[in-house]
Short mmCIF file of C-alpha atoms in Angstrom, two decimals:
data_model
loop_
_atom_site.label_atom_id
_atom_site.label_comp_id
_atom_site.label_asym_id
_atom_site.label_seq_id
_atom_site.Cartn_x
_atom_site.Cartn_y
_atom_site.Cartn_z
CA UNK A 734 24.30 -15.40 1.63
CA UNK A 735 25.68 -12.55 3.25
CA UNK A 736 26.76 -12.06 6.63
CA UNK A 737 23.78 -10.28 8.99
CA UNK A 738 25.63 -7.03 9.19
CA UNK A 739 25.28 -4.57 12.32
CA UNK A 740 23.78 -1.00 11.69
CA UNK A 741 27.72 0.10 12.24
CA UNK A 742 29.00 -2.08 9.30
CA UNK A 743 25.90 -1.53 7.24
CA UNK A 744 26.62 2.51 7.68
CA UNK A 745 30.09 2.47 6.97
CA UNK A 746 29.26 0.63 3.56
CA UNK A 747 26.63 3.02 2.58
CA UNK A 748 29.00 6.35 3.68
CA UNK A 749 31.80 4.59 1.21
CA UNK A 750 29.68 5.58 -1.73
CA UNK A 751 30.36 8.75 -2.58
CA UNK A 752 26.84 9.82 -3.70
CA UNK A 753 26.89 13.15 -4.09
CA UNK A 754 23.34 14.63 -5.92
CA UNK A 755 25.46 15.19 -9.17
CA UNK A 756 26.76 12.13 -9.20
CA UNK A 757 25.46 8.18 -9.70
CA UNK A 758 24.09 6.29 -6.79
CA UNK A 759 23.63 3.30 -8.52
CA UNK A 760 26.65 0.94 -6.61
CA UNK A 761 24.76 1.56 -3.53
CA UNK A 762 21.46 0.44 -4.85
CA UNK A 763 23.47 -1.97 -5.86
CA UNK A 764 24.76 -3.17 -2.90
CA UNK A 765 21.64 -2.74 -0.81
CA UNK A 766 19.47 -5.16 -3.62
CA UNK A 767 22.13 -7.68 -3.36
CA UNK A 768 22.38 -7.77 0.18
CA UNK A 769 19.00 -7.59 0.48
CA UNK A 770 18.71 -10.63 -2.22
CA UNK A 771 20.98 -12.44 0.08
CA UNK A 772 18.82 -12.86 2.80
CA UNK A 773 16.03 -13.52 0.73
CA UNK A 774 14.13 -10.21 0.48
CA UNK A 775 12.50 -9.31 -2.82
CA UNK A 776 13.88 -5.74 -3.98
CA UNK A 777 12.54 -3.24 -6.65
CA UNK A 778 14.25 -0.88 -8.31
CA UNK A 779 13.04 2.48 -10.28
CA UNK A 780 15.56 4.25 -12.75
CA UNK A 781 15.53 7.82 -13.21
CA UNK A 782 13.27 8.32 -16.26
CA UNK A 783 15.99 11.07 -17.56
CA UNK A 784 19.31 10.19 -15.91
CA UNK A 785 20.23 6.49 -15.90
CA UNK A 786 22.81 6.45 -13.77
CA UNK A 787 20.07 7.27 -10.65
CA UNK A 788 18.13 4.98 -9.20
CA UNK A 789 15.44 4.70 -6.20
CA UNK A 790 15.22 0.42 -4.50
CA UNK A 791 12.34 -0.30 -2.31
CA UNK A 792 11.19 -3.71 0.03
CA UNK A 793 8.72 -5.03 1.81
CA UNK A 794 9.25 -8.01 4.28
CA UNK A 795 6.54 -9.47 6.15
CA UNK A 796 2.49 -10.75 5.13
CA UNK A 797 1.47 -9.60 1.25
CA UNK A 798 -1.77 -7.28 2.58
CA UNK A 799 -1.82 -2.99 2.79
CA UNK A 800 -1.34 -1.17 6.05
CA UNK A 801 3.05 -1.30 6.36
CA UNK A 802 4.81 0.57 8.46
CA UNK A 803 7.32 2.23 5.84
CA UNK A 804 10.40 3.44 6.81
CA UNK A 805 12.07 6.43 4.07
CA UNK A 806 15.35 7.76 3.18
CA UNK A 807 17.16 9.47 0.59
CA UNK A 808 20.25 8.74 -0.49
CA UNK A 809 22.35 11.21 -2.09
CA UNK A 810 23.82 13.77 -0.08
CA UNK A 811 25.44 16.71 -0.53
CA UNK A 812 29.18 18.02 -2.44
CA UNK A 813 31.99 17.90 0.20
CA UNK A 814 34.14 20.08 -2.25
CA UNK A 815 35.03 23.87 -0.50
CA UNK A 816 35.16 22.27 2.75
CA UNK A 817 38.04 21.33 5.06
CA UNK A 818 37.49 18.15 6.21
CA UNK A 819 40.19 16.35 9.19
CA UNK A 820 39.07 12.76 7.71
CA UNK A 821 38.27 10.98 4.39
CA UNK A 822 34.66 12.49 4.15
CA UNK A 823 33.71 8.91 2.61
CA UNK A 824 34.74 6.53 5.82
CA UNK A 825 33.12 6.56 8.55
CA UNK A 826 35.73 7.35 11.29
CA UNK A 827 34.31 7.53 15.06
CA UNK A 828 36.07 10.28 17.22
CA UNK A 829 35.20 11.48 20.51
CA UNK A 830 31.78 9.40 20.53
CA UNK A 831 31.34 10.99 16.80
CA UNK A 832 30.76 8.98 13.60
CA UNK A 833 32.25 11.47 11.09
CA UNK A 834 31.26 11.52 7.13
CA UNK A 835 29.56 12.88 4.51
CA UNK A 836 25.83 11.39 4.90
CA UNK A 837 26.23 9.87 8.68
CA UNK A 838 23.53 12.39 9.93
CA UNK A 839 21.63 13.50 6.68
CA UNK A 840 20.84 10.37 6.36
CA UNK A 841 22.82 7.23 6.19
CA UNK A 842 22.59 6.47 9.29
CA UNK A 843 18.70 5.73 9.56
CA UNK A 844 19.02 4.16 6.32
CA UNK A 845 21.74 1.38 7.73
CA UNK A 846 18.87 1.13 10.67
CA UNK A 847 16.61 0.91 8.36
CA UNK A 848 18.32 -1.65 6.16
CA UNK A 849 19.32 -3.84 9.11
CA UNK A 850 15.79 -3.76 11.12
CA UNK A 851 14.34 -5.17 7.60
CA UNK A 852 16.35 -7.81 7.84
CA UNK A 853 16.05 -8.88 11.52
CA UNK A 854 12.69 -8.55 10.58
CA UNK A 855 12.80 -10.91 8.22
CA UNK A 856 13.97 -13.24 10.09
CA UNK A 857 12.43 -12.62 12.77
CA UNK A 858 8.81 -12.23 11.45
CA UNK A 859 6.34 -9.72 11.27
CA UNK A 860 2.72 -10.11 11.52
CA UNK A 861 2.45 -6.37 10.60
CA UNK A 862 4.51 -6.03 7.08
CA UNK A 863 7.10 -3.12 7.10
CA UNK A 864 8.73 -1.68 3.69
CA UNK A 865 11.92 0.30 2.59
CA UNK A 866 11.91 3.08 0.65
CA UNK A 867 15.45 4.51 -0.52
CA UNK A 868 15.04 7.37 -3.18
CA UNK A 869 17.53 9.85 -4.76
CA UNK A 870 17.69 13.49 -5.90
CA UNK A 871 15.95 14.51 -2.05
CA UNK A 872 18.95 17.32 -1.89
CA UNK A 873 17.79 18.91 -4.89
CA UNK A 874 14.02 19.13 -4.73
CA UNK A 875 12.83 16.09 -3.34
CA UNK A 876 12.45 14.95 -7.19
CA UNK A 877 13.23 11.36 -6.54
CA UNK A 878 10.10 11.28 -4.07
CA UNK A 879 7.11 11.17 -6.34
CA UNK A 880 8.17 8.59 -8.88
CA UNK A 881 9.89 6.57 -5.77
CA UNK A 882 5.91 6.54 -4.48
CA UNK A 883 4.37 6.34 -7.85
CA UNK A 884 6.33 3.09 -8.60
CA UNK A 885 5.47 1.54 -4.34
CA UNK A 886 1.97 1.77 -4.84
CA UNK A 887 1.97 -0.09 -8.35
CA UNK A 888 3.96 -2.76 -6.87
CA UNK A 889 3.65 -3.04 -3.29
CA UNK A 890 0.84 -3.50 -1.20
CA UNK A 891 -0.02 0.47 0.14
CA UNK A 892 1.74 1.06 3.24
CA UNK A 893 -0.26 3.24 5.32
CA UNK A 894 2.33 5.19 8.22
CA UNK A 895 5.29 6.83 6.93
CA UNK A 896 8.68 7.55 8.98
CA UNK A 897 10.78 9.71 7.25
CA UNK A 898 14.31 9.53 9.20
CA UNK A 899 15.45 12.75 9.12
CA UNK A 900 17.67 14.14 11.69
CA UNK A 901 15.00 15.12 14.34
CA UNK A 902 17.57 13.93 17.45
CA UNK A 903 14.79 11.23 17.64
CA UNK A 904 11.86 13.40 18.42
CA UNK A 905 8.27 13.36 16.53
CA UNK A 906 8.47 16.07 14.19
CA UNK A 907 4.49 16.79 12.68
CA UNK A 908 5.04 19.14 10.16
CA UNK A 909 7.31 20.87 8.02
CA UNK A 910 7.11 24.12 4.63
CA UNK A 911 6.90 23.13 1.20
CA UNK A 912 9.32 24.67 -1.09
CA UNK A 913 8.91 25.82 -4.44
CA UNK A 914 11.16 28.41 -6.87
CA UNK A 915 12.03 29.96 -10.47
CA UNK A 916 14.79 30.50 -12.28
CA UNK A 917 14.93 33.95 -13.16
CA UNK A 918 16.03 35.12 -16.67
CA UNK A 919 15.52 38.78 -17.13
CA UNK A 920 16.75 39.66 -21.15
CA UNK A 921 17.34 43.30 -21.19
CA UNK A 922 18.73 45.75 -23.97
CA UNK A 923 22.60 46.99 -23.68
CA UNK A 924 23.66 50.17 -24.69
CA UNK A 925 26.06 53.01 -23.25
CA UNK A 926 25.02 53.93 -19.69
CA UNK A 927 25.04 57.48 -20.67
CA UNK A 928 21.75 56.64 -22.64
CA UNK A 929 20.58 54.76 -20.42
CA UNK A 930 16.69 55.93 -20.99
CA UNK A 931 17.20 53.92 -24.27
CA UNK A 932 18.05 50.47 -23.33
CA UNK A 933 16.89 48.18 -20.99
CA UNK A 934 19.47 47.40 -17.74
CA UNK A 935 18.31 43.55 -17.09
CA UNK A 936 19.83 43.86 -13.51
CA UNK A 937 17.94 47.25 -12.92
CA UNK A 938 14.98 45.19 -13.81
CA UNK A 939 15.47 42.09 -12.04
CA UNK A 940 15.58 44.24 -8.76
CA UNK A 941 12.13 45.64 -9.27
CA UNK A 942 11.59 41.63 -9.13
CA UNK A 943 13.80 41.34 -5.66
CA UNK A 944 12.37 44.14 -4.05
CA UNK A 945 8.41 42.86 -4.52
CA UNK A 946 9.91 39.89 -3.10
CA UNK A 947 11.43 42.10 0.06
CA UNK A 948 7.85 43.70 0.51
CA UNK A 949 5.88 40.45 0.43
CA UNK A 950 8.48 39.78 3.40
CA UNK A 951 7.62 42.60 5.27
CA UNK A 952 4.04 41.79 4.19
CA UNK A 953 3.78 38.01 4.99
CA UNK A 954 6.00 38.98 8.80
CA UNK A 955 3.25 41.31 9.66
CA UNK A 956 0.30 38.87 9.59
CA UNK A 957 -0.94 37.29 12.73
CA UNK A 958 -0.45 33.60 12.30
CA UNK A 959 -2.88 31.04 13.00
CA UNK A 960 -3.36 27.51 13.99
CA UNK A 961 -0.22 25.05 13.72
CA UNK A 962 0.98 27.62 11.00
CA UNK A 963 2.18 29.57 14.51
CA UNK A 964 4.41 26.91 15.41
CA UNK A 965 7.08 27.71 12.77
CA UNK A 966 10.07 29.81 12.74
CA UNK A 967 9.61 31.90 11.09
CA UNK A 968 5.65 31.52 11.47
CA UNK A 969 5.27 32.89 7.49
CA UNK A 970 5.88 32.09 4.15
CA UNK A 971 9.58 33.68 2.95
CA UNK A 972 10.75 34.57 -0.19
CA UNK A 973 14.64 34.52 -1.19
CA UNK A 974 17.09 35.52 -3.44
CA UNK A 975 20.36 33.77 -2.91
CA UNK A 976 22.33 34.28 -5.62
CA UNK A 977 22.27 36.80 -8.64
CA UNK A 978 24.30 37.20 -11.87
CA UNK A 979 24.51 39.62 -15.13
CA UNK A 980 25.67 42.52 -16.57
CA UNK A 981 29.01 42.99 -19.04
CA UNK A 982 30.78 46.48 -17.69
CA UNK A 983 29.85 48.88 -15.26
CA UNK A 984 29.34 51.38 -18.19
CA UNK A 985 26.90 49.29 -20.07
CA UNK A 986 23.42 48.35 -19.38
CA UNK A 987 23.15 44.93 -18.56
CA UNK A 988 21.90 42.70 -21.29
CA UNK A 989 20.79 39.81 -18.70
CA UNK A 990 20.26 38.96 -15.26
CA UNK A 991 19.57 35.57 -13.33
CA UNK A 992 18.71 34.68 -10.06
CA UNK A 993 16.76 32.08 -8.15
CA UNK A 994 13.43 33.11 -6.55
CA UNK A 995 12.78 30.60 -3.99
CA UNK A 996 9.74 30.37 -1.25
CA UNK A 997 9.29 28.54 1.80
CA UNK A 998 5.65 28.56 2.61
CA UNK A 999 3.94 27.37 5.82
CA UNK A 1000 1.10 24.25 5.61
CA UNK A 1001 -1.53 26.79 5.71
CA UNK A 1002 -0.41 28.71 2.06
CA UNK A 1003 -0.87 28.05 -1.18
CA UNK A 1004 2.39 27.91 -3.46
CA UNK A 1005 0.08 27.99 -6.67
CA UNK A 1006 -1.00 31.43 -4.86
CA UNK A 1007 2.41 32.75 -4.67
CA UNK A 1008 3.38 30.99 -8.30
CA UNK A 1009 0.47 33.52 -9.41
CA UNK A 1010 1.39 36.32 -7.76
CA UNK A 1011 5.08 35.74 -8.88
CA UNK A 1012 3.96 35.75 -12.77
CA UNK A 1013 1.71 38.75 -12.34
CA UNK A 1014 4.31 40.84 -10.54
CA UNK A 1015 6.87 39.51 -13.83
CA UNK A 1016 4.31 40.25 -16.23
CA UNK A 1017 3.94 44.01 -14.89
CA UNK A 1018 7.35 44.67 -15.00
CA UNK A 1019 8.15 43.30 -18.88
CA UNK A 1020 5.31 45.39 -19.48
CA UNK A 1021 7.36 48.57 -18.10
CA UNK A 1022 10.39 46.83 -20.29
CA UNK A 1023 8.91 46.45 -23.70
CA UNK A 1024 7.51 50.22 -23.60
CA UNK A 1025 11.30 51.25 -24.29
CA UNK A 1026 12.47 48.29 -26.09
CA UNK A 1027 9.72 45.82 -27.30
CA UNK A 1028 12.20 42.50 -28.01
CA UNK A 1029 13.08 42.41 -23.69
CA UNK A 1030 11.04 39.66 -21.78
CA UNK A 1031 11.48 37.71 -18.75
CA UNK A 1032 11.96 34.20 -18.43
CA UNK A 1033 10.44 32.27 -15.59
CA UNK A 1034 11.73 28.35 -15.50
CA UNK A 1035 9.98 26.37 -12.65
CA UNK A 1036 12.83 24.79 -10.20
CA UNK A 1037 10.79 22.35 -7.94
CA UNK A 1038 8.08 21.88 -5.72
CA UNK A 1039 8.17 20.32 -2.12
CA UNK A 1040 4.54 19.92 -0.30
CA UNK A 1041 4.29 20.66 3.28
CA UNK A 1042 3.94 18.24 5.68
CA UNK A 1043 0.43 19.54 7.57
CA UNK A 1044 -0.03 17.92 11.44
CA UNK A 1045 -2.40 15.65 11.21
CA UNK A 1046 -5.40 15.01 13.82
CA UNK A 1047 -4.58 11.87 15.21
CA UNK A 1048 -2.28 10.54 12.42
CA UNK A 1049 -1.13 7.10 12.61
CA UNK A 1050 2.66 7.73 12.16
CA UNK A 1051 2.73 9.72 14.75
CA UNK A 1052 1.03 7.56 17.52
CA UNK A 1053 3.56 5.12 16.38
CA UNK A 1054 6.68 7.45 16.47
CA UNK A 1055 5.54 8.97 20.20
CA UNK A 1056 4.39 5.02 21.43
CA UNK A 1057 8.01 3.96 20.91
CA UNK A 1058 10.03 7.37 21.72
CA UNK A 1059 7.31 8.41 24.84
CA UNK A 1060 8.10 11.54 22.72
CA UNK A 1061 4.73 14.18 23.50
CA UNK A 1062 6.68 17.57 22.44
CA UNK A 1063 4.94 19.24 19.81
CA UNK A 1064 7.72 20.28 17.13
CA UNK A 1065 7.33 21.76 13.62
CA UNK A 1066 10.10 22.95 11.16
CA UNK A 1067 11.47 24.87 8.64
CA UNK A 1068 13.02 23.03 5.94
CA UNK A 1069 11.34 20.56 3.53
CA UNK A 1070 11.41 16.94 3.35
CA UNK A 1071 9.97 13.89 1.15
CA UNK A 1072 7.32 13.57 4.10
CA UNK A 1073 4.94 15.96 2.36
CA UNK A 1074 4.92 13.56 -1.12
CA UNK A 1075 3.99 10.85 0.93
CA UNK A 1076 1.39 13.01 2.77
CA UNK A 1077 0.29 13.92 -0.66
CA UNK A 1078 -0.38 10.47 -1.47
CA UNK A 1079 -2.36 9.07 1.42
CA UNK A 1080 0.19 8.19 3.56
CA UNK A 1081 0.00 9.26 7.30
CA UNK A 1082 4.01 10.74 7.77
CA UNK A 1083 6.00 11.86 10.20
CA UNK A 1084 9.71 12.54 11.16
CA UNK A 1085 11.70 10.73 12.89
CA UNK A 1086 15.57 10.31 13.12
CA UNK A 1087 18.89 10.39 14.60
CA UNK A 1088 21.41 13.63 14.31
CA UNK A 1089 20.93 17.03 14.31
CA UNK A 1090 20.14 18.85 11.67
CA UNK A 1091 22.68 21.61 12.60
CA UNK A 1092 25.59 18.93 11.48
CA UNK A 1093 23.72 18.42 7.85
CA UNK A 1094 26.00 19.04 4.66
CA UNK A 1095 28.61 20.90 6.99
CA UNK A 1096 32.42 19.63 6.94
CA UNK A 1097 33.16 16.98 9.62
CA UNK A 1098 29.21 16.26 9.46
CA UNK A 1099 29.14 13.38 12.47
CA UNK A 1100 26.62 11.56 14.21
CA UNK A 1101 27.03 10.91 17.70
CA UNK A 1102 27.08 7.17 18.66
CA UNK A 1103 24.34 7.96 20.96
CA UNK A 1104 21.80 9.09 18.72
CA UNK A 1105 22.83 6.27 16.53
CA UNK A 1106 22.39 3.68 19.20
CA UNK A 1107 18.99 5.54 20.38
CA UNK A 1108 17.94 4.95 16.72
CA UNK A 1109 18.98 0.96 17.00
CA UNK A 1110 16.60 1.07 20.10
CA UNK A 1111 13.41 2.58 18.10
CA UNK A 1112 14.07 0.00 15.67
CA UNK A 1113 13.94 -2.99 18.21
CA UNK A 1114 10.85 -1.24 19.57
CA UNK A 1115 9.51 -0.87 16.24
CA UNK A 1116 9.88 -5.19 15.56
CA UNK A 1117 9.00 -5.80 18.44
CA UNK A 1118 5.40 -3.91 18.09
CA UNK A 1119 4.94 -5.14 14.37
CA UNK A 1120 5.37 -8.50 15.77
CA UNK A 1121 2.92 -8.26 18.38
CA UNK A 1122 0.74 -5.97 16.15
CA UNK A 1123 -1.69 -4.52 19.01
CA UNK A 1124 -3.21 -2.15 16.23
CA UNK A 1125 -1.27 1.24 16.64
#
C-alpha cells in the first residue's frame, strides 16, 4: 500500500507528467490506477479507440446504487514550447504563495483534490457514493469527454451531479458556449495574375468565406439577447478566423487556401443552424468558382463539437456547489468545457474550481496556495455532506 498522500504531494506527481495534448498520458493513468489500487479502490480505464497511447481512468468509492456525486477533470494540458518559463514547467515550485507549472491551474490541481478526497473517502465512508472521472484530449475539443461518459455509464452505477473543476476561483459557474469549427480547404486554379479572370485565386475565394463570417458578426452583435443567453460576454454567438494559409507568389493566383472557421455559440443557438448556414454560404461561392474553372471546390472537414452548458432550473450540482461555497453569484462564461457532454447525457453539471482562468496555458501558469487550500476545504465539506447525506 501506498502512503495517503496530501493534495500537495499528489499535485506535484501529476504536474511531473509532462502531458501535453500531443503527447501520451498514459504514466499518469498509470500512476493514479495504482495508487488508487493501493488503497483498495477499483479503477477503470478506457483507451483511445484511435491513439493507444491515450487513455481516460475513472472510480467510484462508496455504496454500489446511482445518484454519485462525480467529480471531472481532464488531464492533458497544453505545449509549454514558445514560452519563457523562470522554472522547470513540469515541477511544481511554490513562489510567493504561487504553485508554478504547466497544469497547476488548468487543472491538476482539482484533480490531486479530487484524487485525495476519494481516498479519504474511502476510508472514511460515504453513505452517498462519489466517482472520479479523469479524461484526455479536453484541450483539443473536449474529444476525450463522450467516450470517457459512454464507458461510466456502462460500468458504473449513473452518477447524477457533475462538478467539473475548472478554474472558476471557486465560484458556481451555470453555464458556458459550445464550440464547434471546419477546416477550410479552398482548391483554386493558378495561373499568371495578369489573367487573372481565367483562374481561380483560392485566397481571393476563401475571403468571400471570411467576410460572411465578419457580417454574421455584425449580424449576431446587433440582436437583442434574451434570457440567460444575456449573461455572456459577448452575449452572441462569434465566428473566427485565426489563422490562414495559401498561395505560391504574389504574381500567381493562389492554387489553395486553409483556414479554421471556428464558432462559439451561446446555450440558446443551434450549431447544426450555423453548420447549415456555413455549407450553404460554401456551396454559393464554389458555385461562383466552377463558372470559370469547373475542377475548383471547397473542402469543409468538421474539427469538433463542444455542447453548451445551459443553467439549469434548480439543478442539483449547483445546490451542492453553492451549499458548500455559500456561493449565490450568478456567473456564466465564454469558453467551453466537458460540462456540456455530461449535461448532454443526463447529468446535472456545474463548475467549480480553484485558479483563474487568466493563468491557463500561459508561461509561469501558478496556482495560488490559497485557492488550492480553499479547494481542500470544499472537499472536506463535500465528505463531510456525502457522509451525512441530508439529500442535497
Amino acid at each position: 500500500m501506498m502512503d495517503r498522500l496530501s493534495p500537495r504531494k499528489i499535485l506535484e506527481k501529476l504536474v511531473s507528467f509532462p502531458t501535453v495534448s500531443s503527447d501520451t498520458n498514459l504514466p499518469l493513468i498509470d500512476w493514479v490506477e495504482n495508487y488508487l489500487r493501493s488503497h483498495g479502490i477499483e479503477t477503470f480505464r478506457h483507451l483511445h479507440e484511435l491513439d493507444p497511447r491515450k487513455a481516460a481512468v475513472f472510480a467510484h468509492v462508496g455504496p454500489k446504487e446511482v445518484g454519485a456525486v462525480v467529480l471531472s477533470g481532464h488531464t492533458d494540458v497544453v505545449p509549454v514550447e514558445g514560452q519563457s518559463w523562470n522554472s522547470d514547467p513540469f515541477e511544481v515550485v511554490e513562489r510567493d504563495g504561487k504553485l508554478f507549472g504547466r497544469g497547476t491551474c488548468d487543472m491538476k490541481g482539482f484533480n490531486a483534490l479530487a484524487i485525495w478526497i476519494l481516498v479519504e473517502a474511502h476510508y472514511a465512508g460515504v453513505i452517498r457514493p462519489l466517482q472520479l472521472a479523469l479524461s484526455y484530449d479536453e484541450e483539443i475539443g473536449c474529444t476525450g469527454a463522450p467516450p470517457l461518459i459512454e464507458n461510466m455509464s456502462a460500468v458504473l452505477p449513473k452518477g447524477s451531479a457533475v462538478i467539473v473543476g475548472e478554474p472558476s476561483m471557486m465560484g458556481a459557474v451555470t453555464g458556458h458556449k459550445g464550440g464547434t469549427g471546419f477546416h477550410v480547404h479552398v482548391r483554386g486554379y493558378e495561373v499568371h495574375s495578369s489573367i487573372m479572370h481565367t483562374g481561380a485565386n483560392a485566397i481571393m475565394y476563401g475571403v468571400k468565406l471570411i467576410d460572411w463570417a465578419n457580417k454574421m458578426n455584425t449580424t449576431n452583435s446587433a440582436k437583442e439577447p434574451t434570457g440567460a443567453d444575456a449573461m455572456f460576454d459577448p452575449p452572441w454567438t462569434t465566428l473566427h478566423v485565426g489563422r490562414i494559409e495559401g498561395g505560391t507568389a504574389h504574381n500567381i493566383t493562389a492554387l489553395d487556401c486553409r483556414f479554421g472557421l471556428d464558432f462559439r455559440f451561446i446555450p440558446g443557438d443551434s450549431p447544426e443552424k450555423w453548420k447549415d448556414q456555413t455549407r450553404s454560404r460554401v456551396a454559393e461561392i464554389e458555385a461562383e468558382m466552377q463558372t470559370v474553372v469547373p475542377e475548383t471546390y471547397i473542402e469543409l472537414g468538421e474539427t469538433y463539437g463542444v455542447p453548451a452548458l445551459r443553467p439549469e432550473e434548480d439543478g442539483e450540482a449547483e445546490r451542492i456547489v453553492r451549499r458548500l461555497t455559500g456561493d449565490n453569484a450568478s456567473r456564466v462564461v465564454s469558453y467551453g468545457t466537458e460540462a456540456g457532454h455530461f449535461q448532454n447525457a443526463g447529468y446535472s453539471a456545474v463548475i467549480c474550481g480553484p485558479g483563474d482562468i487568466a493563468q491557463a496555458h500561459q508561461p509561469d501558469e501558478f496556482l495560488s496556495v490559497e485557492q488550492f487550500e480553499m479547494g481542500r476545504a470544499f472537499m472536506c465539506k463535500l465528505l463531510a455532506m456525502l457522509r451525512d447525506d441530508e439529500g442535497v
